[in-house]
Amino acid sequence: MSTAESLTPVVVRLKLSLLRNGLRQSAGRRAAYISSVVVVLLLAALQFLGLVALHGSEHAASVTVILLAVMALGWAVMPLFFPSGDETLDPTRLVMLPLRPRPLVRALLVASLVGIGPLFTLSLLVGSVIAVARGAVAAVVSLVAVPLALLVCVALARAVAAANIRLLSSRKGRDLAVLSGLVIAIGAQVVNFGAQQLGSAGLGQLDPAAEVLAWVPPSSVIGAVDAASEGSYGVAVARLAVSAGALALLLGAWSRTLTQLMTSPDGSTLQAAEPSGTREHGSGGLGRLLPGGRTGTVMERSLRYAWRDPKTKAAWVTSLAIGLIVPVFNALQGTGSIYFACFAAGMLGIQMYNQFGQDTSAFWMVAMTISSTRDAYVELRGRALALLLISLPYATLVVVLTTALLDDWATFPEALGLSLALLGAMLAAGAWSSARFPYSIPQEGYKNVAHGQAGLATFSIFGGMIGAALLCAPVIALTIWLNVDSGGDRWTWLLLPIGASYGTLLTLLGLRLAAPRTAARLPEILAAVSRA
Amino acid sequence: MVNGAAVRVQGLWKRFGQQVAVAGVDLELPAGKFVGLVGPNGAGKTTTLSMVTGLLRPDQGTVEVVGHDVWRDPVEVKARIGVLPEGLRLFERLSGRELLGYSGRLRGLPGAEVDKRAAQLLDVLDLAGAQHKLVVDYSTGMRKKIGLAAALLHNPEVLFLDEPFEGVDPVSAQIIRGVLERYTASGATVVFSSHVMELVESLCDWVAVMAAGRIRAHGPLAEVRGDSPSLQHAFLELVGAGGRDHGSHLDWLGGGAR
């Protein structure tokens, strides 16, 4: 009995026992797993029936080709977000065992065919070929197509997972992984837009995309079945060959990464040993432009972090993007109101929340230098100023843009005034809740809240947002009154200076209230932000 | 400050849920000495040092550093102490040089003075070549050294170092040692924790032995060591771990495979 022959069943059994042991741990987990299996099976059945019903439709090939492409995309993306979902996916756990790459690749590939994901994919594939295939030749092609596509999907997931592990072992790669949440958020916007387009233009929109995807593995197997149904056997064989070639390439790439992973040290140690490069660009002149003393020091650090720290950067980019997209896109579609421009101020104001959580446990360096309420005040004010340096021009720009798109310059002063009042209220509430409800932000992965602090984080952000809205209420009420009152229109310009001064006042008050709490609770804040 | 105590701790307690981390510590650490706080992992060294430096609020007890209460008079205390904690991060997205600049300016030192001191510290600690690299890319030894530089920058009277040699290579350890010896020679106090007895024995004039949240012995090194051949032996006897022998259970171990 050689190792090569016995490895595959061993790994499959390993996967099954891992699954079983995972379920044995808790009843909740078991219930969650069983219910997700039931849901997936139901979905698979529904989708299967739907696809079978599609048989004979003129768009059947387009729909199935695109469905499979989306499915393959899912297989490629899944391991990035759930790297620990499947422990047999992590070959570094097997690193100490004397295994050769070839049998290992085979064993891991077979093992990854076990599970609900592959089952779901199989039902999609079988449904798709039933929808598309007509005639005996197409049926024969289908027999090759289904297992081939399934293997491509699984190999894709494994290759991506292995490459991901290599990526995650370097700092740059880990930084990138943190930004992945952003990709999802922006991707969701794109999908949303695409779906809207499709809804208005019909399934015929899909045809050109499907035309291309019919040559892209693994969707090309459906293309092959379709071609066989139409009698173009040459095209069918070529499309199958494309997928088979892709499978070979994926397996090759995976096997190479696997070998490298198991034989070379991880990247983190190598990097530290490298000679240093020069790295003094970008922020060199920043310090000279900022005020001196603690204020400038704090601002400079905050701004550097907004650029260099992946978590902070992701939060900033999200705020900037959504703060712009919501009012401007709405204005573009003609459904917008100028008051949507306040979104930018609101989104950017969120950055003031949980200031100390953003420091992580490095907050001790700040805590060691705060010995009075005055120190705490200057610290918080510096952070607010750094934030204002970006958010003030940006919020103004968004209001200007929205106004220009709607061509409603008469309302401009009040929209800007409201924005500024809201920004001030967010900064005030943010400073206060930073001192009162700090929580940890894990530095790795996509999560933004440490285990067990989700309630605290939700309370801090949503409570703070409601608080900010309440703080803004006088300005909002005044705006409504001036708009409703018959003679009020002449005075709406007043809302700009009123909103600006009110916002400034709120911020100063918020900082004054937050400072003594911060100074008095330094050890408690440090404990709260050091949990991740 | 050569006379009297650098640190005076009375009746210090800390519980985390059911677990008692520090169970009534009374301690007076002499000024101008190299003081070692030794004990096994989990003895309460880090918890004690955190409470002494104001990073953790004690359940009970008082702490005075150079005559000022840590909790009632933070202005006087924080300006006079330097800290290198264990298990807490630094602002790692700053370069080594930026971190020192940040830390010094936060403490209110003039910018030019901070830059001058930072350059010298980076030089002495052999970090000049990596000063523009982000701290996140530093090795463990480099992190300890940049942390030490940040703790020394404002020339504190008392320096608290939690496991400063943990995970540090011999070259960096020697450099850190040199800097600390020069610093104490000028009359300043260093308090550091470690579980490596040889190190404590070779560095310290004064030791406190801690186990299970209490101080088991304290005093000048020779006094604590007593008749034992080394601090290691004295320590094992103090914490009651001497003479344990598991040899007979592992009789298959060694002497060829299988």
PDB file of C-alpha atoms in Angstrom, chain A residues 171 175 271-272 274 276 279-280 283 294 297-298 301 304-305 308-310 359-362 364-372 379 443 520-524 526 530 532, chain B residues 53-57 71 74-75 78 81 83-85 87-95 98-99 101-103 105-107 129-130 132-134 136-139 142 150:
ATOM      1  CA  ARG A 171       2.029  42.644   5.463  1.00  0.00           C
ATOM      2  CA  ASP A 175      -3.437  45.256   4.245  1.00  0.00           C
ATOM      3  CA  GLN A 271      10.423  41.064   4.850  1.00  0.00           C
ATOM      4  CA  ALA A 272      11.810  42.227   8.152  1.00  0.00           C
ATOM      5  CA  GLU A 274      15.274  43.083   3.918  1.00  0.00           C
ATOM      6  CA  SER A 276      15.362  49.334   4.252  1.00  0.00           C
ATOM      7  CA  ARG A 279      10.449  56.080   2.541  1.00  0.00           C
ATOM      8  CA  GLU A 280      10.191  59.758   3.157  1.00  0.00           C
ATOM      9  CA  SER A 283       3.911  63.572   4.176  1.00  0.00           C
ATOM     10  CA  ARG A 294       0.110  68.802  20.628  1.00  0.00           C
ATOM     11  CA  THR A 297       1.232  66.484  16.317  1.00  0.00           C
ATOM     12  CA  VAL A 298      -2.151  64.833  16.800  1.00  0.00           C
ATOM     13  CA  ARG A 301      -0.694  61.398  13.101  1.00  0.00           C
ATOM     14  CA  ARG A 304      -1.012  59.808   8.275  1.00  0.00           C
ATOM     15  CA  TYR A 305      -3.228  57.044   9.631  1.00  0.00           C
ATOM     16  CA  ARG A 308      -1.479  54.397   5.821  1.00  0.00           C
ATOM     17  CA  ASP A 309      -3.650  52.309   8.126  1.00  0.00           C
ATOM     18  CA  PRO A 310      -5.771  49.976   5.989  1.00  0.00           C
ATOM     19  CA  ASP A 359      -5.752  53.689  17.817  1.00  0.00           C
ATOM     20  CA  THR A 360      -5.995  50.043  18.994  1.00  0.00           C
ATOM     21  CA  SER A 361      -3.931  49.273  22.077  1.00  0.00           C
ATOM     22  CA  ALA A 362      -1.397  51.867  20.884  1.00  0.00           C
ATOM     23  CA  TRP A 364      -1.453  53.658  25.761  1.00  0.00           C
ATOM     24  CA  MET A 365       1.017  56.052  24.122  1.00  0.00           C
ATOM     25  CA  VAL A 366      -1.709  58.702  24.123  1.00  0.00           C
ATOM     26  CA  ALA A 367      -2.862  57.782  27.633  1.00  0.00           C
ATOM     27  CA  MET A 368       0.669  58.174  29.003  1.00  0.00           C
ATOM     28  CA  THR A 369       0.707  61.797  27.857  1.00  0.00           C
ATOM     29  CA  ILE A 370      -2.763  62.825  29.051  1.00  0.00           C
ATOM     30  CA  SER A 371      -2.565  63.981  32.638  1.00  0.00           C
ATOM     31  CA  SER A 372      -5.226  66.673  32.709  1.00  0.00           C
ATOM     32  CA  GLU A 379      -6.028  65.647  21.925  1.00  0.00           C
ATOM     33  CA  GLN A 443      -6.787  44.873  12.728  1.00  0.00           C
ATOM     34  CA  ALA A 520     -10.904  60.330  33.952  1.00  0.00           C
ATOM     35  CA  ARG A 521     -11.387  57.037  32.118  1.00  0.00           C
ATOM     36  CA  LEU A 522      -7.983  56.440  30.484  1.00  0.00           C
ATOM     37  CA  PRO A 523      -7.425  52.915  31.891  1.00  0.00           C
ATOM     38  CA  GLU A 524     -11.003  51.900  31.064  1.00  0.00           C
ATOM     39  CA  LEU A 526      -7.369  51.417  27.081  1.00  0.00           C
ATOM     40  CA  SER A 530      -7.161  46.540  23.522  1.00  0.00           C
ATOM     41  CA  ALA A 532      -8.596  42.691  19.525  1.00  0.00           C
TER      42      ALA A 532
ATOM     43  CA  THR B  53       2.317  53.136  35.529  1.00  0.00           C
ATOM     44  CA  GLY B  54      -1.340  54.201  35.492  1.00  0.00           C
ATOM     45  CA  LEU B  55      -2.404  52.070  32.533  1.00  0.00           C
ATOM     46  CA  LEU B  56      -4.652  49.843  34.655  1.00  0.00           C
ATOM     47  CA  ARG B  57      -6.866  50.933  37.530  1.00  0.00           C
ATOM     48  CA  TRP B  71      -3.906  58.308  40.408  1.00  0.00           C
ATOM     49  CA  PRO B  74      -0.935  62.240  37.161  1.00  0.00           C
ATOM     50  CA  VAL B  75       0.629  65.507  35.959  1.00  0.00           C
ATOM     51  CA  LYS B  78       3.475  60.979  33.881  1.00  0.00           C
ATOM     52  CA  ILE B  81       8.194  58.078  34.021  1.00  0.00           C
ATOM     53  CA  VAL B  83       7.121  52.993  29.982  1.00  0.00           C
ATOM     54  CA  LEU B  84       7.690  50.065  27.665  1.00  0.00           C
ATOM     55  CA  PRO B  85       4.616  47.860  28.101  1.00  0.00           C
ATOM     56  CA  GLY B  87       1.502  43.115  24.699  1.00  0.00           C
ATOM     57  CA  LEU B  88       0.370  46.599  23.694  1.00  0.00           C
ATOM     58  CA  ARG B  89       0.939  47.973  20.231  1.00  0.00           C
ATOM     59  CA  LEU B  90       2.798  51.043  19.123  1.00  0.00           C
ATOM     60  CA  PHE B  91       1.537  53.386  16.430  1.00  0.00           C
ATOM     61  CA  GLU B  92       2.887  50.946  13.909  1.00  0.00           C
ATOM     62  CA  ARG B  93       1.922  52.816  10.770  1.00  0.00           C
ATOM     63  CA  LEU B  94       4.446  55.485  11.591  1.00  0.00           C
ATOM     64  CA  SER B  95       8.104  55.045  10.704  1.00  0.00           C
ATOM     65  CA  GLU B  98       7.991  59.570  13.017  1.00  0.00           C
ATOM     66  CA  LEU B  99       7.015  57.524  16.082  1.00  0.00           C
ATOM     67  CA  GLY B 101       8.797  62.614  16.822  1.00  0.00           C
ATOM     68  CA  TYR B 102       5.157  61.985  17.651  1.00  0.00           C
ATOM     69  CA  SER B 103       5.847  60.639  21.116  1.00  0.00           C
ATOM     70  CA  ARG B 105       5.973  66.242  20.811  1.00  0.00           C
ATOM     71  CA  LEU B 106       2.952  64.725  22.592  1.00  0.00           C
ATOM     72  CA  ARG B 107       4.971  65.074  25.778  1.00  0.00           C
ATOM     73  CA  GLY B 129      19.202  52.354   8.919  1.00  0.00           C
ATOM     74  CA  ALA B 130      15.544  51.453   9.527  1.00  0.00           C
ATOM     75  CA  HIS B 132      12.192  55.475   7.659  1.00  0.00           C
ATOM     76  CA  LYS B 133      10.659  52.016   7.665  1.00  0.00           C
ATOM     77  CA  LEU B 134       7.179  51.594   9.152  1.00  0.00           C
ATOM     78  CA  VAL B 136       4.784  47.439  11.443  1.00  0.00           C
ATOM     79  CA  ASP B 137       7.622  45.974   9.357  1.00  0.00           C
ATOM     80  CA  TYR B 138      10.084  45.894  12.271  1.00  0.00           C
ATOM     81  CA  SER B 139      11.265  42.659  13.875  1.00  0.00           C
ATOM     82  CA  MET B 142      13.612  46.409  16.604  1.00  0.00           C
ATOM     83  CA  ALA B 150      10.225  56.372  22.890  1.00  0.00           C
TER      84      ALA B 150
END
